[in-house]
XYZ file of C-alpha atoms in Angstrom:
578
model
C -35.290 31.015 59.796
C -34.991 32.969 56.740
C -31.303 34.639 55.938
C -30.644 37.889 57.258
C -30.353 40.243 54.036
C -31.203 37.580 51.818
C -31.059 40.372 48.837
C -27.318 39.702 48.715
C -27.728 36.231 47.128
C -28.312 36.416 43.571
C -29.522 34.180 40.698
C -29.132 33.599 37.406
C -31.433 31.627 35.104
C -30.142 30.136 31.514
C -31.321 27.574 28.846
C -29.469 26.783 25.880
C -31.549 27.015 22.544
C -32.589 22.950 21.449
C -31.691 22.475 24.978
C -34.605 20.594 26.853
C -32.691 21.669 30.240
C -33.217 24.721 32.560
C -29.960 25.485 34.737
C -30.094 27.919 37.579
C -27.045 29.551 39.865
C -27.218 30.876 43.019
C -24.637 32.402 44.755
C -23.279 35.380 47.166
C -19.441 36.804 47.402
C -18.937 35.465 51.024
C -20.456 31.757 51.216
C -18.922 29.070 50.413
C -21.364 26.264 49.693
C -19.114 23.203 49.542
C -18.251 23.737 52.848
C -21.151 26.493 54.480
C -24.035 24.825 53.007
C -25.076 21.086 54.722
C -28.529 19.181 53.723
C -28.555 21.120 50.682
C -32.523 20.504 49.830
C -34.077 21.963 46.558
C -38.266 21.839 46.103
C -40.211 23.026 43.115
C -43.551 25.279 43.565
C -44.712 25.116 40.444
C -48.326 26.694 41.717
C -46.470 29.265 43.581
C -44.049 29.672 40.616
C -40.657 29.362 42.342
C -37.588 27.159 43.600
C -36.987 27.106 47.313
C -33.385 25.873 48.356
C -32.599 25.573 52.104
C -29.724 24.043 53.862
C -28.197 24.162 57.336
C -25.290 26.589 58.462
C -21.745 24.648 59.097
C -21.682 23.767 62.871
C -25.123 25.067 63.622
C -27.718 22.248 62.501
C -30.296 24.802 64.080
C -29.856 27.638 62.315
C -31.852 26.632 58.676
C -31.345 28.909 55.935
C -33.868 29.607 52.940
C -34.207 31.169 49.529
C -36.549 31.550 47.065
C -36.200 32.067 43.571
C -38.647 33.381 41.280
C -39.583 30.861 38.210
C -39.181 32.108 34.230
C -42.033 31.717 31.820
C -41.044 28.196 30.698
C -42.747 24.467 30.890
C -41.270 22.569 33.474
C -41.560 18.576 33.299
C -42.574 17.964 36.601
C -41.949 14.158 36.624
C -38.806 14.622 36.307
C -35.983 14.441 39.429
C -34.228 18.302 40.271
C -30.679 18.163 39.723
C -28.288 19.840 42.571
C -25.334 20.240 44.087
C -23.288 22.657 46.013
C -19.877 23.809 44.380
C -16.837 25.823 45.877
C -18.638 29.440 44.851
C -22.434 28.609 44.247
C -25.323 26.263 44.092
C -26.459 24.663 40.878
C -29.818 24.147 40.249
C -30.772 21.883 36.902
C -34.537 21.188 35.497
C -36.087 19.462 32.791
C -38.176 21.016 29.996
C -40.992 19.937 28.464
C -39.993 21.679 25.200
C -36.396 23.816 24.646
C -36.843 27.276 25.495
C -37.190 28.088 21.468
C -39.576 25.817 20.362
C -41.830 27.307 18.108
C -45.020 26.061 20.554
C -43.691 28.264 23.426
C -43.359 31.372 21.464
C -46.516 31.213 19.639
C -48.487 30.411 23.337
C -46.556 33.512 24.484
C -47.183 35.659 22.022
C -51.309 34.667 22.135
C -51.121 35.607 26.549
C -49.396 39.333 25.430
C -52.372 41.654 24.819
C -51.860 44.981 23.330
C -51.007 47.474 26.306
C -47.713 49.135 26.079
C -46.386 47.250 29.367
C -46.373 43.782 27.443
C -45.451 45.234 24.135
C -41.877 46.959 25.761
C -41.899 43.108 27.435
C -42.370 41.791 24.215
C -39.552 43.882 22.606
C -36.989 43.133 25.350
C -38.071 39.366 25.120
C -37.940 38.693 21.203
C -34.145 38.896 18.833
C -33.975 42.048 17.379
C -34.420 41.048 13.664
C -32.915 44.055 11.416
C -34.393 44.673 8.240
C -34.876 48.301 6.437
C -37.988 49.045 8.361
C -39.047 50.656 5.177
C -43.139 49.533 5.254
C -43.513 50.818 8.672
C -41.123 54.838 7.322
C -43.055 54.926 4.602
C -46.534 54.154 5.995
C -46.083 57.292 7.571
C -47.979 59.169 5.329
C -47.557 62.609 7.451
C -43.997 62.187 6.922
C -41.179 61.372 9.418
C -38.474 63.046 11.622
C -35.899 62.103 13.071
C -34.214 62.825 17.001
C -31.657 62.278 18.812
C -32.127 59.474 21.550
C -30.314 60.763 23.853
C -31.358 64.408 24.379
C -34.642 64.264 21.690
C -33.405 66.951 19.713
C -34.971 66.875 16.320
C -32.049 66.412 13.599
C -34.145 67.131 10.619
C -35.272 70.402 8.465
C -39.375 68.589 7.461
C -40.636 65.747 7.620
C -38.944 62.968 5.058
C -41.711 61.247 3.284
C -39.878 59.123 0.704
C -37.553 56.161 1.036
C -35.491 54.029 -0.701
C -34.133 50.522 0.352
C -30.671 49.965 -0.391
C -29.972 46.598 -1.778
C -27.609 44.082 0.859
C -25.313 43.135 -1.517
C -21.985 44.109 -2.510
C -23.240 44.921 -6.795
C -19.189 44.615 -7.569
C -18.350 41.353 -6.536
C -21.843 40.089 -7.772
C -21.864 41.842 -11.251
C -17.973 40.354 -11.553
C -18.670 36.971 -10.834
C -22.077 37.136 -13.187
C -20.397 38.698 -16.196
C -16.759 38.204 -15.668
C -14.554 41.104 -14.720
C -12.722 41.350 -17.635
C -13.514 44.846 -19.744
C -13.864 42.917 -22.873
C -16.383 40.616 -21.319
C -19.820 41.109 -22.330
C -18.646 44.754 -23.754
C -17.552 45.314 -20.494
C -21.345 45.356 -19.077
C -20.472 44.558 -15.750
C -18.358 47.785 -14.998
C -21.169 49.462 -16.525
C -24.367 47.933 -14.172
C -22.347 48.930 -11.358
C -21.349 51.988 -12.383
C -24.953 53.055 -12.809
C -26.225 51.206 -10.051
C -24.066 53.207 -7.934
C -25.523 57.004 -10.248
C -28.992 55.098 -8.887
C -28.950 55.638 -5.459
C -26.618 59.626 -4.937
C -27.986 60.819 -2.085
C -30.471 63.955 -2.868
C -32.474 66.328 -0.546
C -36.284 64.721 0.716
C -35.120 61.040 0.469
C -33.901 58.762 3.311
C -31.824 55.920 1.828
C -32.513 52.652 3.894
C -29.943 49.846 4.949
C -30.593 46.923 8.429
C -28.310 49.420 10.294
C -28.879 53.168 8.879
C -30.609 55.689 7.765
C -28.939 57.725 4.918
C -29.475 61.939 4.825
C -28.918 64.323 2.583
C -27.209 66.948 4.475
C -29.343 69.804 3.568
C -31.992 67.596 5.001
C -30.620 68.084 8.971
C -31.314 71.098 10.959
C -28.280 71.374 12.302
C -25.295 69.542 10.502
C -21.476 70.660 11.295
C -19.976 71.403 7.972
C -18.081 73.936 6.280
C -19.634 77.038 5.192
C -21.117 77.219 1.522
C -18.269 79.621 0.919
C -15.607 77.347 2.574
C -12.805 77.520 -0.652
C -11.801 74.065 -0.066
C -15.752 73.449 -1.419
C -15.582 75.464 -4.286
C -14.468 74.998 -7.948
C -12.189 77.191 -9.477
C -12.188 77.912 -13.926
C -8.973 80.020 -14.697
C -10.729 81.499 -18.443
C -7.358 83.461 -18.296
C -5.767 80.676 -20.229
C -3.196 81.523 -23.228
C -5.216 79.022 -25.369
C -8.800 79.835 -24.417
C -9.244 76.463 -23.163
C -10.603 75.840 -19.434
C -8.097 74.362 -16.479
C -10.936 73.827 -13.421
C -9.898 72.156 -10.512
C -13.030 70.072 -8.843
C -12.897 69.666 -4.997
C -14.639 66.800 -2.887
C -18.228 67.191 -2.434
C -19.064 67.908 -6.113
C -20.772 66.521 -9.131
C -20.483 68.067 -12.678
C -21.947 68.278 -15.783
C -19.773 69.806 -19.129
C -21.369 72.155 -21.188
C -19.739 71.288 -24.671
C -19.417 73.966 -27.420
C -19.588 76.876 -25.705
C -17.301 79.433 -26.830
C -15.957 80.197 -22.822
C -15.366 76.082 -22.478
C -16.455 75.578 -18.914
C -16.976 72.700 -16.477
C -20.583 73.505 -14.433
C -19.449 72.497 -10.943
C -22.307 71.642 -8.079
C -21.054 71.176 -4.741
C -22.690 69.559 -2.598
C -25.029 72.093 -1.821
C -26.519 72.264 -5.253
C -24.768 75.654 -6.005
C -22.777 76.245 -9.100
C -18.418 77.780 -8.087
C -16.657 79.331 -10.686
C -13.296 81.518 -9.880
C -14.233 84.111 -12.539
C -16.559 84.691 -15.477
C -16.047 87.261 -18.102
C -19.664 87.273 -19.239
C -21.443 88.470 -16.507
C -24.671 87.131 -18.049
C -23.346 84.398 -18.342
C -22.643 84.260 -14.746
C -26.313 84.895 -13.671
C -27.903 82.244 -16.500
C -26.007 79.723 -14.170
C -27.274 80.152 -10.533
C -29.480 77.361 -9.761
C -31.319 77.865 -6.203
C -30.452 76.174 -3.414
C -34.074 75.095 -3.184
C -33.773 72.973 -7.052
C -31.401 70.538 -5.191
C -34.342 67.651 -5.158
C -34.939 64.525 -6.982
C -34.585 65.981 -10.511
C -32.234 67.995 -10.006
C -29.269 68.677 -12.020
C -27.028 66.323 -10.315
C -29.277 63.428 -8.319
C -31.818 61.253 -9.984
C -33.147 57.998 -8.790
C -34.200 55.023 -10.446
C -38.014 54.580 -11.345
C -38.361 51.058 -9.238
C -37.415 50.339 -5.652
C -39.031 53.420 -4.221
C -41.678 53.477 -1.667
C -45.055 54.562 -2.970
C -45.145 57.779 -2.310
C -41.668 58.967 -4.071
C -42.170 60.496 -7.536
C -40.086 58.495 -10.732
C -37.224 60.196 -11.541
C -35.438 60.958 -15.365
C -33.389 58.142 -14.920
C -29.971 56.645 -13.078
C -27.660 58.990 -14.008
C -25.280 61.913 -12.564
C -23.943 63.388 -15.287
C -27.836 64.326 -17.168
C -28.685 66.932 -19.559
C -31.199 68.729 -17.484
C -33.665 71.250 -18.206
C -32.019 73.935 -16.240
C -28.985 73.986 -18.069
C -31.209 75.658 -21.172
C -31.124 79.026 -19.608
C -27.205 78.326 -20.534
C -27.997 77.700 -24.150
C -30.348 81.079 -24.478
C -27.280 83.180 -22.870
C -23.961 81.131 -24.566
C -26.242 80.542 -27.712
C -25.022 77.151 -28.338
C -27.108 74.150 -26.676
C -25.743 71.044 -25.085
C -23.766 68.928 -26.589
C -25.759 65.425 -27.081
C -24.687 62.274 -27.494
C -24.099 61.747 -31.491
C -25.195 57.334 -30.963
C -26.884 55.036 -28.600
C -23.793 53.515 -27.817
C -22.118 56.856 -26.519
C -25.527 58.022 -24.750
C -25.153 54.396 -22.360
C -21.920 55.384 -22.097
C -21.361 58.692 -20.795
C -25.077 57.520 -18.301
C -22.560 55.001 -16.927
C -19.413 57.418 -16.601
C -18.311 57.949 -12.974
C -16.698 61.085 -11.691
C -13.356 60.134 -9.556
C -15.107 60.713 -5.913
C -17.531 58.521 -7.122
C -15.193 55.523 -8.223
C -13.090 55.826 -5.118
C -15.994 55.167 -3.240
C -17.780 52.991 -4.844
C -16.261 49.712 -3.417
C -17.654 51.160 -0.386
C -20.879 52.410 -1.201
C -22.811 49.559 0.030
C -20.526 49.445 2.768
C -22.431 48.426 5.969
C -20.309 51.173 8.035
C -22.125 50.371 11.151
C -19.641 47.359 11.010
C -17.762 48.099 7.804
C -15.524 44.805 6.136
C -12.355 45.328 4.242
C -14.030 45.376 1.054
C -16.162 48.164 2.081
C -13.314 50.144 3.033
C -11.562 52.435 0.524
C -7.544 54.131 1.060
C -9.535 56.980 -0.349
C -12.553 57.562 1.760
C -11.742 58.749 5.333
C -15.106 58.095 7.644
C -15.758 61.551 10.072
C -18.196 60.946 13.216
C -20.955 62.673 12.923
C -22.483 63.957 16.598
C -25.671 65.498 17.884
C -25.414 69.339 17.244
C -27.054 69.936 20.651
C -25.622 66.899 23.234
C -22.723 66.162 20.845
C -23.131 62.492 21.643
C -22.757 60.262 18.528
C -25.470 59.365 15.693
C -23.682 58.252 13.022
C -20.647 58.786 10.185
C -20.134 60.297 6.997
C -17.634 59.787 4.163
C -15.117 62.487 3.231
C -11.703 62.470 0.651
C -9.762 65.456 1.809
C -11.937 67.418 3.502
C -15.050 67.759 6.433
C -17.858 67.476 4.090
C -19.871 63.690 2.346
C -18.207 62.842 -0.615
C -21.607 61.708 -1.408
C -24.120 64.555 0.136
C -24.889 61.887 2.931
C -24.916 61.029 6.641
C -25.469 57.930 7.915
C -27.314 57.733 11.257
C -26.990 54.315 13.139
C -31.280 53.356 13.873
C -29.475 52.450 17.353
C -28.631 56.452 18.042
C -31.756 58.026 16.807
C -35.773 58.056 17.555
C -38.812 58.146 14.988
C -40.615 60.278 17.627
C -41.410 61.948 20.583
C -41.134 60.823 23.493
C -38.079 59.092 21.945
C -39.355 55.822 24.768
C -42.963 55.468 22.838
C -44.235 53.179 21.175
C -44.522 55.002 18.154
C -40.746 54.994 17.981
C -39.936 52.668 14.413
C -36.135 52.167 16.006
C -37.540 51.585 19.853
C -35.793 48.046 19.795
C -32.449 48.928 18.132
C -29.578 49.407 20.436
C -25.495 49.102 19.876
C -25.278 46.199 21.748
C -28.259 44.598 19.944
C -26.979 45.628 16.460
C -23.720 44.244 17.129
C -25.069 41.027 18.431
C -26.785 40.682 15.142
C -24.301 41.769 12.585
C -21.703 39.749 14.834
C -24.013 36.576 14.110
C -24.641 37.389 10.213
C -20.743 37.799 9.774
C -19.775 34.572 11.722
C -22.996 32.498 9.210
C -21.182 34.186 6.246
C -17.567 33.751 6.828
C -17.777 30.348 8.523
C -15.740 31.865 11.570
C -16.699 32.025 15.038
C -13.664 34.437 15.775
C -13.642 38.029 15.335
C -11.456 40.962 15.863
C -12.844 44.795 15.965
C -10.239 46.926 14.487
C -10.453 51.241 14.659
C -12.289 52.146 11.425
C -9.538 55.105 11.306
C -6.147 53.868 12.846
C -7.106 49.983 11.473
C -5.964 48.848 15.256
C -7.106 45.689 17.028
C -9.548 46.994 19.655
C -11.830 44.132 20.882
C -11.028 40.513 20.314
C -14.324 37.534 20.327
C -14.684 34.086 20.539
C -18.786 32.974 19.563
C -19.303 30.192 22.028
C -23.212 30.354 21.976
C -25.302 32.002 19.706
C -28.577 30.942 20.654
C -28.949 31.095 24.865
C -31.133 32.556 27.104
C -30.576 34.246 30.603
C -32.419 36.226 33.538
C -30.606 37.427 36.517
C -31.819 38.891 39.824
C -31.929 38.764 43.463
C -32.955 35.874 45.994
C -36.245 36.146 48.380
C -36.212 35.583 51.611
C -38.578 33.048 53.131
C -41.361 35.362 54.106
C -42.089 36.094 50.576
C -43.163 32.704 49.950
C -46.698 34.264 51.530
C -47.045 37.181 48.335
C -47.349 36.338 44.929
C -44.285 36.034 42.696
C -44.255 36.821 39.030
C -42.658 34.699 36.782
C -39.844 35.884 34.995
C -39.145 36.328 31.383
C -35.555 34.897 29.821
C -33.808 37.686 27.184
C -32.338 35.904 24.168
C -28.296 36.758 24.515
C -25.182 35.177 22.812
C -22.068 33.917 25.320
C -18.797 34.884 24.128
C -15.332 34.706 25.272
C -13.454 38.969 24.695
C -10.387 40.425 24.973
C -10.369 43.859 25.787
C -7.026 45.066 23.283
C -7.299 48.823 23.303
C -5.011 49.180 25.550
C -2.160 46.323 24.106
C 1.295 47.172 24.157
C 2.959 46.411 20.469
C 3.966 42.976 21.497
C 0.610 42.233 22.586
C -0.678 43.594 19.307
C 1.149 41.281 17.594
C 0.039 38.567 19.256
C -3.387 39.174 18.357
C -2.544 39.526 14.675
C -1.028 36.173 14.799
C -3.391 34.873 16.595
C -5.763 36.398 13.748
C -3.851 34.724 11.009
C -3.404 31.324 12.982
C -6.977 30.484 13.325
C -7.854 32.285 10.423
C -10.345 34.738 12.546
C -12.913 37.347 10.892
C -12.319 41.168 10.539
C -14.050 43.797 11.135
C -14.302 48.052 11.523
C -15.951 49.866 13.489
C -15.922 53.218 15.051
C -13.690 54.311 18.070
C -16.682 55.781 19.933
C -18.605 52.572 19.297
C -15.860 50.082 20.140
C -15.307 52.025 23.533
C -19.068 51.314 24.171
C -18.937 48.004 23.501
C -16.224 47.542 25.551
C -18.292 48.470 28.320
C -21.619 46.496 27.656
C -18.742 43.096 26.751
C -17.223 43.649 30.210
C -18.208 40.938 32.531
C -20.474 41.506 34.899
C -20.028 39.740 38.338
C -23.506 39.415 39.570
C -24.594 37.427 36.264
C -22.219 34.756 37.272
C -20.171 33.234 39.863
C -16.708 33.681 39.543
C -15.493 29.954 38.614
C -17.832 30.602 35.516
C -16.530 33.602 34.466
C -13.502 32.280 32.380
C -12.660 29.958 29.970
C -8.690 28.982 28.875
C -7.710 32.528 29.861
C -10.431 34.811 28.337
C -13.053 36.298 29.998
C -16.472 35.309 29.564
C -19.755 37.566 28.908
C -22.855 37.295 26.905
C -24.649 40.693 24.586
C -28.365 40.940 24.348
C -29.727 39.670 20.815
């Protein structure tokens, strides 16, 4: 007879990558099989494409129990003897492959059976590693132009369509430039504090371009339809030129959020002061002409603007060259200046001072600049600056989270720019469609993946999460498998043996052993620092609102696995979706 409410027996299918072995569990929270289950028997149906296991209840060689558990999409040797056993808290089940689970055969065959409906595509999605890249062919193919929503409640986040995009390089330019040229100033004329200085004028964040990294998209803010920031008239925004001064000269105080450019010889003196909304502050002007010459439009804050140009290679097709890599430009607005101050702009008297003063950063700018490739998704220590404080950045309408911007003493980018995580946001509506660039990007996905890049890079397979704001130990990892394979489910009875059953398909995940250390007294916290130091374990920040998710989706789960499997040396154990 079959078992009455066989649905609360589970199973759980896994293969190890360049494994040629198929192991299966099967278990309930009341049996015991070492001691319930007698003439354990396991048969194979490959035609009917499941495992049947039956066995006898204890003192009742009558009463014959039966499962049946559906079969994955792998190729089965069936020459080969089933492996079994009963054990104190489930049944093990272990079968031989003709090929690992990863062999390049068995995902091109797989990939040839999936047509082109949007069924098998989502099952090809949840089936296949998420591999990150900037996505930038498939933006910028967009020739319509693309905005962006929220996932969660599909509110659209941006003003128009963005149409051009640049891809942000992966590399930290510093460290690289350093170790090419040498760090010393003297070395090479001190070229490689220059290249990075203007790679970092390269790629300022300016209104109608998305800047691309594997984990973001970048925004000018006057680019989102919504964005909480201060007011255009917030003071702590504005620049303020005292002209009151004894000696004539200019005392200007510049706030966060701006960029500048000097106009020299001018009998006032003045600093021109953009803030991040590409409109010029000054505390008081004399000249009342001279105020009005100086009002640029809020609508001139674009690629050639007066503050933001881009470089004239690495941009998609479609995004116009720009005047060059530099903030601090002479710029043909600034001549309406000249006709009112009658003096023009000062220009650099040799080659040597023109490469210069292109290279000059202003002191937002250097403060941020060992961060500005900073992957803040899942930010290092190098990324991180004692000057740059990173603000969540929520969903004007559902308030759930999207992203992060950088700020240095205030609520507004340092920079101009947000940074949406691809894993919080939608390329279209519905956000579920197909047409949806970021449909496979999720936290724990992107986690999973910048989890394995760090651990190739850094040669460790231990990690701790710390707060990106209070630099706490949150979430503490041990990689034990990086390349495994898993489906989960509930048993059939016997009567289903009679319908057809669809085989199953295994999700690529990664096994890990967590610590869940938000909660850790100070003691505890101390432990895990020396436990950090001891075995010389990797770093990294994150957001709290992220790290509180990922709590969650880390958490073990008891219906993947019996409970003797659960734990290893203490830790729990749990696997994240690649």
């Amino acid at each position: 007879m079959a078992i009455e409410n066989p649905r609360k027996w589970r199973f759980t299918w896994e293969a190890q990558s360049h494994s040629p072995t198929l192991k299966l569990f099967v278990f309930d929270s009341h049996t015991k099989p070492s001691i319930q289950c007698h003439d354990l028997k396991v048969n194979l149906s490959l035609s009917q494409a499941h495992v049947s296991i039956t066995w006898t209840q204890q003192h009742d060689s009558q009463n014959q129990s039966s499962l049946l558990i559906p079969m994955p999409k792998v190729l089965i040797d069936p020459e080969s003897p089933i492996s079994y056993r009963a054990l104190s808290d489930h049944i093990e089940v272990k079968l031989a492959l003709l090929l690992p689970i990863d062999h390049p055969i068995i995902a091109s065959s797989d990939s040839v059976l999936r047509l082109s409906d949007n069924a098998q595509i989502a099952e090809a999605d949840a089936t296949t590693p998420l591999v990150m890249d900037s996505d930038i062919n498939s933006l910028s193919s967009k020739k319509e132009g693309v905005h962006f929503y929220c996932k969660y409640c599909a509110t659209r986040l941006t003003k128009r369509p963005i149409r051009n995009f640049v891809e942000m390089p992966s590399v930290n330019w510093q460290e690289v430039a350093d170790n090419w040229f040498g760090a010393c100033c003297c070395s090479f004329g001190g070229i490689s504090e220059k290249l990075v200085n203007r790679y970092a004028n390269c790629y300022t964040c300016v209104t109608d371009v998305c800047l691309l990294t594997s984990t973001t998209v970048i925004l000018f803010i006057d680019d989102l339809e919504r964005g909480k920031f201060p007011e255009d008239d917030d003071p702590k925004y504005q620049v303020e030129v005292d002209f009151a001064s004894e000696d004539g000269s200019c005392e200007s105080t510049l706030h966060s959020g701006s960029v500048y450019g000097r106009i020299e010889g001018c009998d006032i003196q003045s600093d021109i002061i953009c803030d991040f909304r590409g409109k010029l502050r000054f505390k008081s002007l004399k000249d009342e002409t001279f105020r009005a010459t100086l009002q640029l439009n809020e609508g001139e804050t674009n690629g050639n603007s007066l503050f933001s140009t881009l470089p004239t290679s690495g941009l998609s097709e479609n995004v116009t060259s720009g005047s060059g890599c530099c903030v601090h430009t002479t710029h043909k607005s600034l001549h309406r200046v000249d006709e009112a101050c009658k003096h023009t702009l000062s220009e650099p008297s040799s080659p040597y001072e023109k490469t210069n003063r292109n290279t000059e950063l202003m002191a937002d700018q250097r403060s941020f600049l060992d961060g500005f490739l900073g992957n803040i998704f899942m930010a290092r220590s190098y990324n991180l600056s004692k000057d740059i404080e990173w603000i969540e950045f929520s969903c004007p309408c559902c308030s759930s989270l999207l992203g992060a911007y950088p700020c240095n003493g205030g609520d507004a980018p340092i920079d101009g720019g947000v940074r949406l995580f691809k894993c919080y946001i939608s390329t279209c509506l519905p956000i579920s469609g197909l047409d949806n660039i970021f449909r496979k990007y999720t936290l724990e996905r992107m986690f999973t993946n910048q989890l394995l890049e760090s651990a190739k890079d850094e040669l460790s397979f231990r990690t701790v999460v710390r707060d990106l704001k209070t630099k706490s130990p949150m979430l503490q990892i041990v990689l034990l498998n990086p390349n495994a394979w898993c489906s989960t489910g509930y048993c059939l009875g016997k009567g289903a043996s009679m319908e057809p059953i669809s085989k199953l398909d295994l999700q690529p995940i990664i096994k890990v052993l967590f610590s869940d250390c938000s909660n850790n007294s100070e003691s505890q916290s101390r432990m895990i620092e020396d436990w950090l130091t001891k075995n010389l374990a990797d770093e990294v920040f994150m957001l709290t609102n992220q790290i509180k998710e990922l709590i969650k989706l880390v958490s073990p789960t008891k219906d993947i696995l019996p409970p003797s499997c659960t734990s290893i040396e203490g830790l729990p154990l749990s696997s994240l979706w690649r």
